[in-house]
Amino acid sequence: MARWGMVIDLDLCTGCGACEVACKSENNIATVPPDQAEMGRAISWMKIQSHLEGEFPDTGVLFTPRPCMHCDNPPCIRVCPVGATYINEEGIVGQIYPRCIGCRYCANACPYTAKYFNWYGPEWSPSERRHLNPDVSTRPKGVIEKCTFCHHRLQKAREEARADGRDLREEDYQPACADVCPTRAITFGDLDDHSHRVAELTEDPRAMRLMEDLGTRPKVYYLASRERNAP
Amino acid sequence: MSPTRREFVVTAGAAGAAVVLSRPQAVFWTAADQVDAGWEPGLEDRITSACLVCPARCGIRGRVVDGRLVEITGDPLHPVSRGGICSRGLAGVQMLYHPRRLTSPLERVGPRGSGEWREVSRAEALSRVVERLGAVREEGRPEGLALLSGYCAGTMADLWRHFLRTFGSPNHVRDEYADGTDTVMALTHGIPRAPGYDLDRAGFVLSFGAPLFESWWSPIQALAAFGGRGTHEGRRPRFVQVDTRFSRTAAAAHEWVGVRPGTHAALALGIAYVLIRDELIDHRFVAQYVSGFEDFTDATGRSRDGYRSLVMRNYRTEEVSAATGVSVSRITELARSFASTRLSVAVCGSDVTRSPSGLLEGLAVHSLNVLVGNIGRPGGVMFGVDPPLQPLSEPILDATARSGLAREPIGTPGAQFGGGDGPLRFAESVAGSTDSQIEALLLYYANPLESSARPGVWREALERIPFVVSFSPFLDETSGYADLILPDLLPYERWQDAPTPSSYPYPVWGLSRPMVDPPAGGTHTGDAVLELARGLGGSVAEALPFDSFESLLKARAQDLFASHSGMLFGDEFERRHHRQMEQRGWWLPEHRDFESFWADLVVRGGWVDLFYDETDPSRLSRRGDGRIALMPGELLQALDEEDHTEAPFGPISRTRSATAAEYPLLLIPYRLSTLASGTLALERWLVEQPSVLPGVFWRPWVEVSSGTADELRLADGTMVWVVSSRGRYRARLTVFPGTARGTVCAPYRLRHPDGELANPLQLLDETRDPLTGLSAWFTTQIRLERA
Amino acid sequence: MRRDASARLAGMSADEQALLRPLLETSRGFKITAVVLGGIVLWGAVAYYLQVRYGLGRTGLNRPGYWGIYIICFVFFIGISHAGTLISAILRVSKAEWRRSITRSAELITVLVIGFGAIQPIIDLGRPDRVMNVLLHAQLLSPLLWDVISIGLYFTACTVYLYVPLLPDLALIRDSGIKAPRLYRFLAAGYRDTPPQRARLERAIGILSIIVIPIAVSVHTVIGWIFAMTLRPMWHSTIFGPYFVMGAIYSGIAAILVAMAVLRKAYGLQQYFKAVHFDYLGRLLLLFSLLWFYFTFAEYLTAFYGGEPAEMRTFWAKISGPFAIPFWSMVAGCFFIPLTLMWRQSTRTPRGTFVAGIAVMIGMWLERFNIVVPTSVNPRWEVESIGHYIPSWIEMSIMSATFSGFILLYMFATKFVPIVSIWEIKEGREESVQQVSDRVAGYLPDIPAVVAGGESG
Ligand SMILES: Nc1nc2c(c(=O)[nH]1)N[C@H]1C(S)=C(S)[C@@H](COP(=O)(O)OP(=O)(O)OC[C@H]3O[C@@H](n4cnc5c(=O)[nH]c(N)nc54)[C@H](O)[C@@H]3O)O[C@H]1N2
Ligand SMILES: Nc1nc2c(c(=O)[nH]1)N[C@H]1C(S)=C(S)[C@@H](COP(=O)(O)OP(=O)(O)OC[C@H]3O[C@@H](n4cnc5c(=O)[nH]c(N)nc54)[C@H](O)[C@@H]3O)O[C@H]1N2
Ligand code: SF4
Ligand code: SF4
Ligand code: SF4
Ligand code: SF4
Ligand code: SF4
Ligand SMILES: [Mo]
């Protein structure tokens, strides 16, 4: 049984934001109007967090791309009164949009603020609807959503592999963000499969996870050499 | 007002009573669970193409599901982007399906700019243009036709040039990436071409203000190198960014050197000083290939100081340190690592050349490459060549054409060493003259009313032009002033070649091909030009005997096939294999005939030749003496003739004069990587959060240091007027620690949600580099007022 | 009808007259108040309609400020509900005789307020239409579900606990026939205050008052756990269970005091709500203000002493940051004001306790605010930007509507049941005096029987 996980090399991340937009395109994430965005209601399953420090000319920054950590011990699912967020046998934490009652308890329980709420329904003009990804359902107003590790891609990859009568290969299942990163800062794969790069990268001395002390056991690892990188 | 109201009306309307009973989810107080995109289970396809959103021309793959482009990703086989792509490219789907995209030709009915249009058929629109242009030629004033084109490269550029020549108009006005580095190369190497940088194999990249990871010629080329993706062993060059602000490139680079505005060149020469002093330069190279290093006597027999003496005299590290604000030890350090690392390159950004003495500063920066001799070899500065395409056959010009071409192009002469701001001079001259010099103006990829530093002048100019045609697929400001709009197809609907910019040293010929069906009313501007030519008949028609732009591209590709060089896009292994072969002088044909070659080319996305002939001396210098000139004769001459104060490598100019109390702050405009071209402002994914640094949404902003904000008693987030002697615009004040005190960093290409422009370039003062005519972007003083 | 009703009333005992009069006579002030409050409730209904129709976007909530006014009110109202049940139960169990005239008004508060508390989380839902999922897809690991259960239980228990002691009075009204005979015949459910019935009634009350205590305690413990079970700074704290219960009782007592003071004025019940009642409850208030300080101090000291960066961001946000004003107002309202007023006999008067009660209620509302909002907008991850939360007019309207609705209902209730338990008063007069002296005698050593010297012949 695979344990899907991600390794993000912060030394390679340039904060270009391609992963953010790729995710929005892949997962049908709508924009919100200006006033809403300023209230903090913009949705970005993958979020580049820039941590600035120092004044000119000694300014420094740390770009931290933040998807859902797909914790092995996710605080978010335990608190959900209706089981609308769950972890599957391959360690992917998912949402059941039609069941979510929108209490936002999971959002409060997530230490990584990885969850987003649909304060209003998504807004797609009829012409824009044409570029929606048919593999991913849009979310109605009033429910929680978050990074899914592009789970639908896994399902498709599986079907294709089955059709070709072969096993799933590492490159068959790559989420959109990892796909597009121009510096290849994002690596994705099966943490338990030693033929996958992620497995070896997690051994890297630079490897660390966010808030490991909380015991959430995230499946997203970060590689950071620069001292100040340690969040 | 709630954004869901419309949503609600739609769903409730759709739902209706019956549904309310049967499906409780559909009653008014719950949104429908799905946005209805009218999906039918359809065929899925991945199509290789090229991104035309910016000059980089990366390789892309479109995911097309039952006839809709639902997703764009990078093409792993493209030799430059290698699967990488940027947010602009990804958001392309939002350009393609933008609600305000024009799908039919429009003819103005109301007065100009009134926004009253009527739809007309393609045929009708084209015939009207033919009429007018025909008339212009009849009158024997072909020079009365002018074309303003924005960034356009490859065959579209050639086609326009060819069309105008055969038509007989000298007035092809280009508004495109004029970063002045081509002029620098023309002088030092006699090669009038922006330099290429082999970043993949470089060891140390010292960038002087070039926004490598943002809006450089090819951000993805730089990012791929930064990610160590160019070499199979994944070696990464060390990136050091010299910049006046904490740009995202500076933020991501291994090291950032913050300098005072306008002192990039001083720092470069300070480094040169250390190189010379500590004997770190490549003496062999300098002695063999370089002129003007030592003192010399010029053609007029006058003895002159050479580069060495000038630098040793004028750029002692202490003085440089004082001027730039970079510590002496840091300068020395930079010099040492620049010299000690194998394959170091100094990259000159347009921000260096876009200053009052930009040309000289460009020379200064480039001189570092000369000193370490890292030129014309892998990992260094290289001069690429264009792909060996079949040239458009030299047209036979009729009398009319010849008479027209004999005329001076309007708006010339520019400066001695470069066209400078051609578009602006053109507009000024048209607006200034009483008689209508220009009968008809064609707009291709150009929106001067938004992007020009002087939209007012452009408006006047447009008033004076009786017939204005825009090919823009969107109703941008300038198109709003046109008489006729013949909307172009969007990139994902059309054939176009996509040669990568000269920053990549190897010739690459990418191909953009249709992924989805175009709207019936749209016309590929390339096809439109061909039809115009046909319509005009005579020599013009004969010069362009192609039935479609696609067939023109195909025809030109014949020579690629015949050239017996290069390869079609392939993976890392194929690339390496091909390179080694060609280095050994071998080339194996992969295709029997041209047809199979073309078919394969279309599928693979393009052609590249990774072989670079290091032995070819003409790739080092094409100057008369075959040497690289640190002190170009013609430049020295020019400087003597006109009463120029500064000389190359002269004393550090104490500019930044005591700033007028009225305008205490220095404006630093910078190009926002996410919105670098006008159309991108339409893509909501990009505009919602245009920068991760600082976190901002939708609204235009300007950045100041906390110190400056305190002085002005303006809190973070207040709306301010940015005011210069030339004008003002509204923006939100953002306190940003990466901004130097006393400066205001102003991203451009932003608009207010209601469409109101916020363009710092329109505040720029008149300062220009007299040598290149390029306007200086970093000399304008401003003040901020609470709005 | 009216006339003979009052005629009948005239024929009754003094207690009955005093306590039943409000059921028959309605003052103008009452009507005006009722209309005003009713208006506010309607206004709130409109606000909620808009919220449901267009989405929670109409609130001031955002990311990371996920919870606000509604959750605050939820905690607050359920807290208030501890007034009646818990207090009256404790007093009953401990046979505190002075309880007799206050239990009824207290229990009434409880039952009426729970409902208003319980709907808050539903108002807060993004998808109220799916509220049934809580039962259909119950996920028992979620503290929210524990809450659903304990509140449900609590509500049932309290209603029974209110109803059973009401029976004798309902029967009385029925028999006196002064008001809506059919209604009271139904409500009194054939209770005929016969000695055996009365005996059973008393036993039932005795048992109930023991049962409701643990249930009441559980309710607010669980509410505390909703927060404590997350890993959020200044929520993740073991003290929250007891802390919340204590706070609940505290605000409950305050509520009773305010209610009593008002009723006393409105219905001229000075004879029933005597200074001594205010004095005793005042003492309780004093005790709880000290308890409150103890808990709060313990809670904040622990957070501060640990000095964990994430905790400290929230900590300072409250102490000296953007939430300083609500924080220190809370301290004033929950500690200084009640303390200063309640520890001197001279200010433990009806007026003094009224003021203190109001202060405590406001203070406790602010305490809920200071628990919910600052943590919510201060994410644990320092890289994440700090949020802001400004309630929208929709939220404010719904909140005022909730308060008005509660008061309105309470007012109406006083029109249907005597706000002071008539039979308990009677029982007090007739039996307890004797019982108490006997009981007291019982505490004392028996008087040794004097052996009278026999006189012989
Ligand atoms: N993605 C994308 N890329 C593009 C384009 C596009 O449309 N999209 N357009 C292309 C075109 S047309 C152009 S012209 C180029 C423009 O690209 P550039 O010419 O590089 O323009 P900017 O990116 O605005 O660079 C301005 C830089 O100059 C720096 N600077 C500020 N003050 C000073 C100063 O006093 N002195 C010096 N020397 N530098 C200073 C600023 O910090 C800023 O980083 O981009 C090209 N690249
Ligand atoms: N605000 C602002 N002003 C600027 C600059 C800036 O970055 N920001 N840059 C300056 C520089 S360096 C330059 S080079 C100039 C460039 O300025 P312009 O030459 O105006 O280039 P853009 O504004 O990028 O694009 C012009 C228009 O091309 C149209 N267009 C988009 N897609 C297509 C298409 O597929 N086909 C056709 N036919 N038209 C299309 C769009 O309507 C767009 O408005 O602007 C200069 N002024
Ligand atoms: S795409 Fe890669 S480099 Fe760009 S922001 Fe995301 S992770 Fe960083
Ligand atoms: S990161 Fe947050 S949302 Fe994702 S699994 Fe962990 S706790 Fe749940
Ligand atoms: S918001 Fe939805 S997913 Fe999150 S806890 Fe509530 S019901 Fe569960
Ligand atoms: S994994 Fe998929 S869903 Fe998650 S951030 Fe990346 S692209 Fe978005
Ligand atoms: S860099 Fe330019 S060409 Fe490449 S993907 Fe981005 S926009 Fe397209
Ligand atoms: Mo440009």
PDB file of C-alpha atoms in Angstrom, chain B residues 551-724:
ATOM      1  CA  SER B 551       1.686  27.075 -45.479  1.00  0.00           C
ATOM      2  CA  LEU B 552       4.117  29.978 -45.157  1.00  0.00           C
ATOM      3  CA  LEU B 553       5.575  28.430 -42.001  1.00  0.00           C
ATOM      4  CA  LYS B 554       5.810  25.082 -43.697  1.00  0.00           C
ATOM      5  CA  ALA B 555       7.564  26.574 -46.672  1.00  0.00           C
ATOM      6  CA  ARG B 556      10.124  28.243 -44.432  1.00  0.00           C
ATOM      7  CA  ALA B 557      10.776  24.978 -42.616  1.00  0.00           C
ATOM      8  CA  GLN B 558      12.069  23.462 -45.870  1.00  0.00           C
ATOM      9  CA  ASP B 559      15.480  24.983 -45.204  1.00  0.00           C
ATOM     10  CA  LEU B 560      15.570  23.590 -41.668  1.00  0.00           C
ATOM     11  CA  PHE B 561      15.227  20.159 -43.217  1.00  0.00           C
ATOM     12  CA  ALA B 562      17.776  20.972 -45.873  1.00  0.00           C
ATOM     13  CA  SER B 563      20.275  22.452 -43.409  1.00  0.00           C
ATOM     14  CA  HIS B 564      21.360  18.985 -42.246  1.00  0.00           C
ATOM     15  CA  SER B 565      21.838  20.277 -38.749  1.00  0.00           C
ATOM     16  CA  GLY B 566      19.969  20.283 -35.473  1.00  0.00           C
ATOM     17  CA  MET B 567      17.296  17.953 -34.199  1.00  0.00           C
ATOM     18  CA  LEU B 568      13.627  17.894 -33.398  1.00  0.00           C
ATOM     19  CA  PHE B 569      12.761  18.420 -29.734  1.00  0.00           C
ATOM     20  CA  GLY B 570      13.755  15.359 -27.735  1.00  0.00           C
ATOM     21  CA  ASP B 571      14.584  14.340 -24.213  1.00  0.00           C
ATOM     22  CA  GLU B 572      17.799  15.004 -22.272  1.00  0.00           C
ATOM     23  CA  PHE B 573      19.412  11.848 -23.604  1.00  0.00           C
ATOM     24  CA  GLU B 574      18.658  12.633 -27.241  1.00  0.00           C
ATOM     25  CA  ARG B 575      19.905  16.192 -26.749  1.00  0.00           C
ATOM     26  CA  ARG B 576      23.222  15.069 -25.311  1.00  0.00           C
ATOM     27  CA  HIS B 577      23.647  12.434 -27.973  1.00  0.00           C
ATOM     28  CA  HIS B 578      22.941  14.948 -30.741  1.00  0.00           C
ATOM     29  CA  ARG B 579      25.334  17.502 -29.281  1.00  0.00           C
ATOM     30  CA  GLN B 580      28.186  14.998 -29.103  1.00  0.00           C
ATOM     31  CA  MET B 581      27.524  13.865 -32.666  1.00  0.00           C
ATOM     32  CA  GLU B 582      27.619  17.365 -34.082  1.00  0.00           C
ATOM     33  CA  GLN B 583      30.753  18.175 -32.126  1.00  0.00           C
ATOM     34  CA  ARG B 584      32.331  15.263 -33.955  1.00  0.00           C
ATOM     35  CA  GLY B 585      31.018  16.746 -37.165  1.00  0.00           C
ATOM     36  CA  TRP B 586      28.426  14.077 -37.794  1.00  0.00           C
ATOM     37  CA  TRP B 587      24.755  14.473 -38.516  1.00  0.00           C
ATOM     38  CA  LEU B 588      22.416  11.576 -39.154  1.00  0.00           C
ATOM     39  CA  PRO B 589      19.207  12.266 -41.098  1.00  0.00           C
ATOM     40  CA  GLU B 590      16.159  11.025 -39.236  1.00  0.00           C
ATOM     41  CA  HIS B 591      13.601  11.671 -41.940  1.00  0.00           C
ATOM     42  CA  ARG B 592      13.377  10.417 -45.484  1.00  0.00           C
ATOM     43  CA  ASP B 593      11.638  13.452 -46.881  1.00  0.00           C
ATOM     44  CA  PHE B 594      10.433  16.876 -45.886  1.00  0.00           C
ATOM     45  CA  GLU B 595       6.815  15.797 -45.423  1.00  0.00           C
ATOM     46  CA  SER B 596       7.697  13.294 -42.708  1.00  0.00           C
ATOM     47  CA  PHE B 597      10.085  15.866 -41.206  1.00  0.00           C
ATOM     48  CA  TRP B 598       7.319  18.465 -41.024  1.00  0.00           C
ATOM     49  CA  ALA B 599       4.773  16.033 -39.651  1.00  0.00           C
ATOM     50  CA  ASP B 600       7.200  15.011 -36.933  1.00  0.00           C
ATOM     51  CA  LEU B 601       8.221  18.603 -36.232  1.00  0.00           C
ATOM     52  CA  VAL B 602       4.619  19.560 -35.600  1.00  0.00           C
ATOM     53  CA  VAL B 603       4.160  16.657 -33.206  1.00  0.00           C
ATOM     54  CA  ARG B 604       7.416  17.178 -31.302  1.00  0.00           C
ATOM     55  CA  GLY B 605       6.898  20.920 -31.044  1.00  0.00           C
ATOM     56  CA  GLY B 606       9.998  22.303 -32.717  1.00  0.00           C
ATOM     57  CA  TRP B 607      13.576  22.200 -33.857  1.00  0.00           C
ATOM     58  CA  VAL B 608      16.839  23.013 -32.045  1.00  0.00           C
ATOM     59  CA  ASP B 609      20.532  22.977 -32.878  1.00  0.00           C
ATOM     60  CA  LEU B 610      22.667  22.500 -29.798  1.00  0.00           C
ATOM     61  CA  PHE B 611      25.940  22.773 -31.614  1.00  0.00           C
ATOM     62  CA  TYR B 612      27.958  25.939 -31.114  1.00  0.00           C
ATOM     63  CA  ASP B 613      31.090  26.439 -33.168  1.00  0.00           C
ATOM     64  CA  GLU B 614      33.608  27.792 -30.655  1.00  0.00           C
ATOM     65  CA  THR B 615      36.331  27.912 -33.276  1.00  0.00           C
ATOM     66  CA  ASP B 616      34.439  30.413 -35.430  1.00  0.00           C
ATOM     67  CA  PRO B 617      36.179  33.777 -34.806  1.00  0.00           C
ATOM     68  CA  SER B 618      33.143  35.683 -36.117  1.00  0.00           C
ATOM     69  CA  ARG B 619      31.394  34.594 -32.958  1.00  0.00           C
ATOM     70  CA  LEU B 620      33.865  36.556 -30.869  1.00  0.00           C
ATOM     71  CA  SER B 621      34.063  39.718 -32.897  1.00  0.00           C
ATOM     72  CA  ARG B 622      32.991  41.024 -36.264  1.00  0.00           C
ATOM     73  CA  ARG B 623      34.727  44.320 -35.879  1.00  0.00           C
ATOM     74  CA  GLY B 624      37.229  45.390 -38.495  1.00  0.00           C
ATOM     75  CA  ASP B 625      40.230  44.460 -36.376  1.00  0.00           C
ATOM     76  CA  GLY B 626      38.563  41.219 -35.341  1.00  0.00           C
ATOM     77  CA  ARG B 627      38.997  42.177 -31.724  1.00  0.00           C
ATOM     78  CA  ILE B 628      36.660  42.858 -28.832  1.00  0.00           C
ATOM     79  CA  ALA B 629      36.693  46.610 -28.236  1.00  0.00           C
ATOM     80  CA  LEU B 630      36.641  47.822 -24.652  1.00  0.00           C
ATOM     81  CA  MET B 631      37.010  51.352 -26.015  1.00  0.00           C
ATOM     82  CA  PRO B 632      34.985  51.328 -29.277  1.00  0.00           C
ATOM     83  CA  GLY B 633      36.400  53.978 -31.622  1.00  0.00           C
ATOM     84  CA  GLU B 634      33.051  55.183 -32.962  1.00  0.00           C
ATOM     85  CA  LEU B 635      31.776  55.630 -29.426  1.00  0.00           C
ATOM     86  CA  LEU B 636      34.795  57.696 -28.361  1.00  0.00           C
ATOM     87  CA  GLN B 637      34.385  59.779 -31.498  1.00  0.00           C
ATOM     88  CA  ALA B 638      30.738  60.395 -30.828  1.00  0.00           C
ATOM     89  CA  LEU B 639      31.509  61.389 -27.280  1.00  0.00           C
ATOM     90  CA  ASP B 640      34.141  63.857 -28.473  1.00  0.00           C
ATOM     91  CA  GLU B 641      31.899  65.409 -31.093  1.00  0.00           C
ATOM     92  CA  GLU B 642      28.823  66.072 -29.064  1.00  0.00           C
ATOM     93  CA  ASP B 643      29.491  67.851 -25.804  1.00  0.00           C
ATOM     94  CA  HIS B 644      29.099  64.788 -23.630  1.00  0.00           C
ATOM     95  CA  THR B 645      30.189  65.189 -20.067  1.00  0.00           C
ATOM     96  CA  GLU B 646      30.797  61.535 -19.317  1.00  0.00           C
ATOM     97  CA  ALA B 647      33.321  59.259 -20.959  1.00  0.00           C
ATOM     98  CA  PRO B 648      33.509  55.464 -20.810  1.00  0.00           C
ATOM     99  CA  PHE B 649      34.793  54.313 -17.432  1.00  0.00           C
ATOM    100  CA  GLY B 650      35.080  57.947 -16.374  1.00  0.00           C
ATOM    101  CA  PRO B 651      34.930  59.130 -12.786  1.00  0.00           C
ATOM    102  CA  ILE B 652      31.917  57.993 -10.771  1.00  0.00           C
ATOM    103  CA  SER B 653      29.296  60.600 -11.576  1.00  0.00           C
ATOM    104  CA  ARG B 654      27.899  62.128  -8.398  1.00  0.00           C
ATOM    105  CA  THR B 655      24.347  62.006  -9.710  1.00  0.00           C
ATOM    106  CA  ARG B 656      21.345  61.727  -7.366  1.00  0.00           C
ATOM    107  CA  SER B 657      21.606  65.503  -6.988  1.00  0.00           C
ATOM    108  CA  ALA B 658      20.067  67.086  -3.902  1.00  0.00           C
ATOM    109  CA  THR B 659      16.460  66.033  -4.445  1.00  0.00           C
ATOM    110  CA  ALA B 660      13.935  68.814  -4.816  1.00  0.00           C
ATOM    111  CA  ALA B 661      11.901  69.220  -1.642  1.00  0.00           C
ATOM    112  CA  GLU B 662       8.762  69.054  -3.756  1.00  0.00           C
ATOM    113  CA  TYR B 663       9.510  65.556  -5.028  1.00  0.00           C
ATOM    114  CA  PRO B 664      11.631  63.936  -2.325  1.00  0.00           C
ATOM    115  CA  LEU B 665      11.326  60.296  -3.402  1.00  0.00           C
ATOM    116  CA  LEU B 666      12.903  58.316  -6.249  1.00  0.00           C
ATOM    117  CA  LEU B 667      10.546  56.252  -8.395  1.00  0.00           C
ATOM    118  CA  ILE B 668      11.683  52.750  -9.211  1.00  0.00           C
ATOM    119  CA  PRO B 669       9.279  51.192 -11.653  1.00  0.00           C
ATOM    120  CA  TYR B 670       9.561  47.478 -12.117  1.00  0.00           C
ATOM    121  CA  ARG B 671       7.893  44.929 -14.297  1.00  0.00           C
ATOM    122  CA  LEU B 672       5.612  42.589 -12.467  1.00  0.00           C
ATOM    123  CA  SER B 673       6.489  39.108 -13.618  1.00  0.00           C
ATOM    124  CA  THR B 674       2.912  37.937 -13.395  1.00  0.00           C
ATOM    125  CA  LEU B 675       1.501  40.755 -15.491  1.00  0.00           C
ATOM    126  CA  ALA B 676       4.412  41.516 -17.759  1.00  0.00           C
ATOM    127  CA  SER B 677       2.283  41.884 -20.847  1.00  0.00           C
ATOM    128  CA  GLY B 678      -0.888  43.890 -21.213  1.00  0.00           C
ATOM    129  CA  THR B 679      -3.275  41.047 -21.825  1.00  0.00           C
ATOM    130  CA  LEU B 680      -2.345  39.299 -18.622  1.00  0.00           C
ATOM    131  CA  ALA B 681      -4.284  41.853 -16.623  1.00  0.00           C
ATOM    132  CA  LEU B 682      -7.337  39.995 -17.904  1.00  0.00           C
ATOM    133  CA  GLU B 683      -6.424  36.758 -16.169  1.00  0.00           C
ATOM    134  CA  ARG B 684      -8.069  36.666 -12.771  1.00  0.00           C
ATOM    135  CA  TRP B 685      -5.849  33.965 -11.322  1.00  0.00           C
ATOM    136  CA  LEU B 686      -2.914  36.326 -11.843  1.00  0.00           C
ATOM    137  CA  VAL B 687      -4.567  39.553 -10.773  1.00  0.00           C
ATOM    138  CA  GLU B 688      -6.091  38.148  -7.610  1.00  0.00           C
ATOM    139  CA  GLN B 689      -2.633  37.777  -6.128  1.00  0.00           C
ATOM    140  CA  PRO B 690      -0.096  39.293  -8.529  1.00  0.00           C
ATOM    141  CA  SER B 691       2.870  38.971  -6.182  1.00  0.00           C
ATOM    142  CA  VAL B 692       3.874  36.690  -3.335  1.00  0.00           C
ATOM    143  CA  LEU B 693       6.257  39.427  -2.235  1.00  0.00           C
ATOM    144  CA  PRO B 694       4.569  41.314  -0.639  1.00  0.00           C
ATOM    145  CA  GLY B 695       1.142  39.663  -0.249  1.00  0.00           C
ATOM    146  CA  VAL B 696      -1.192  41.922  -2.242  1.00  0.00           C
ATOM    147  CA  PHE B 697      -4.545  41.470  -3.950  1.00  0.00           C
ATOM    148  CA  TRP B 698      -6.113  42.934  -7.072  1.00  0.00           C
ATOM    149  CA  ARG B 699      -5.363  46.596  -6.404  1.00  0.00           C
ATOM    150  CA  PRO B 700      -2.281  48.485  -7.636  1.00  0.00           C
ATOM    151  CA  TRP B 701       0.257  49.191  -4.931  1.00  0.00           C
ATOM    152  CA  VAL B 702       3.605  50.913  -4.368  1.00  0.00           C
ATOM    153  CA  GLU B 703       6.316  49.742  -1.989  1.00  0.00           C
ATOM    154  CA  VAL B 704       8.176  51.873   0.542  1.00  0.00           C
ATOM    155  CA  SER B 705      10.410  51.044   3.479  1.00  0.00           C
ATOM    156  CA  SER B 706       8.947  51.314   6.962  1.00  0.00           C
ATOM    157  CA  GLY B 707      11.318  54.235   7.534  1.00  0.00           C
ATOM    158  CA  THR B 708       9.910  56.166   4.592  1.00  0.00           C
ATOM    159  CA  ALA B 709       6.357  55.345   5.637  1.00  0.00           C
ATOM    160  CA  ASP B 710       6.991  56.709   9.128  1.00  0.00           C
ATOM    161  CA  GLU B 711       8.546  59.895   7.750  1.00  0.00           C
ATOM    162  CA  LEU B 712       5.471  60.429   5.587  1.00  0.00           C
ATOM    163  CA  ARG B 713       3.177  59.392   8.442  1.00  0.00           C
ATOM    164  CA  LEU B 714       1.401  57.037   6.071  1.00  0.00           C
ATOM    165  CA  ALA B 715       0.216  53.730   7.436  1.00  0.00           C
ATOM    166  CA  ASP B 716       0.539  50.448   5.590  1.00  0.00           C
ATOM    167  CA  GLY B 717      -2.453  49.988   3.302  1.00  0.00           C
ATOM    168  CA  THR B 718      -3.499  53.623   2.894  1.00  0.00           C
ATOM    169  CA  MET B 719      -4.466  54.752  -0.588  1.00  0.00           C
ATOM    170  CA  VAL B 720      -2.012  57.313  -1.945  1.00  0.00           C
ATOM    171  CA  TRP B 721      -1.475  59.455  -5.010  1.00  0.00           C
ATOM    172  CA  VAL B 722       1.889  58.844  -6.642  1.00  0.00           C
ATOM    173  CA  VAL B 723       2.742  62.282  -7.996  1.00  0.00           C
ATOM    174  CA  SER B 724       5.510  63.381 -10.334  1.00  0.00           C
TER     175      SER B 724
END
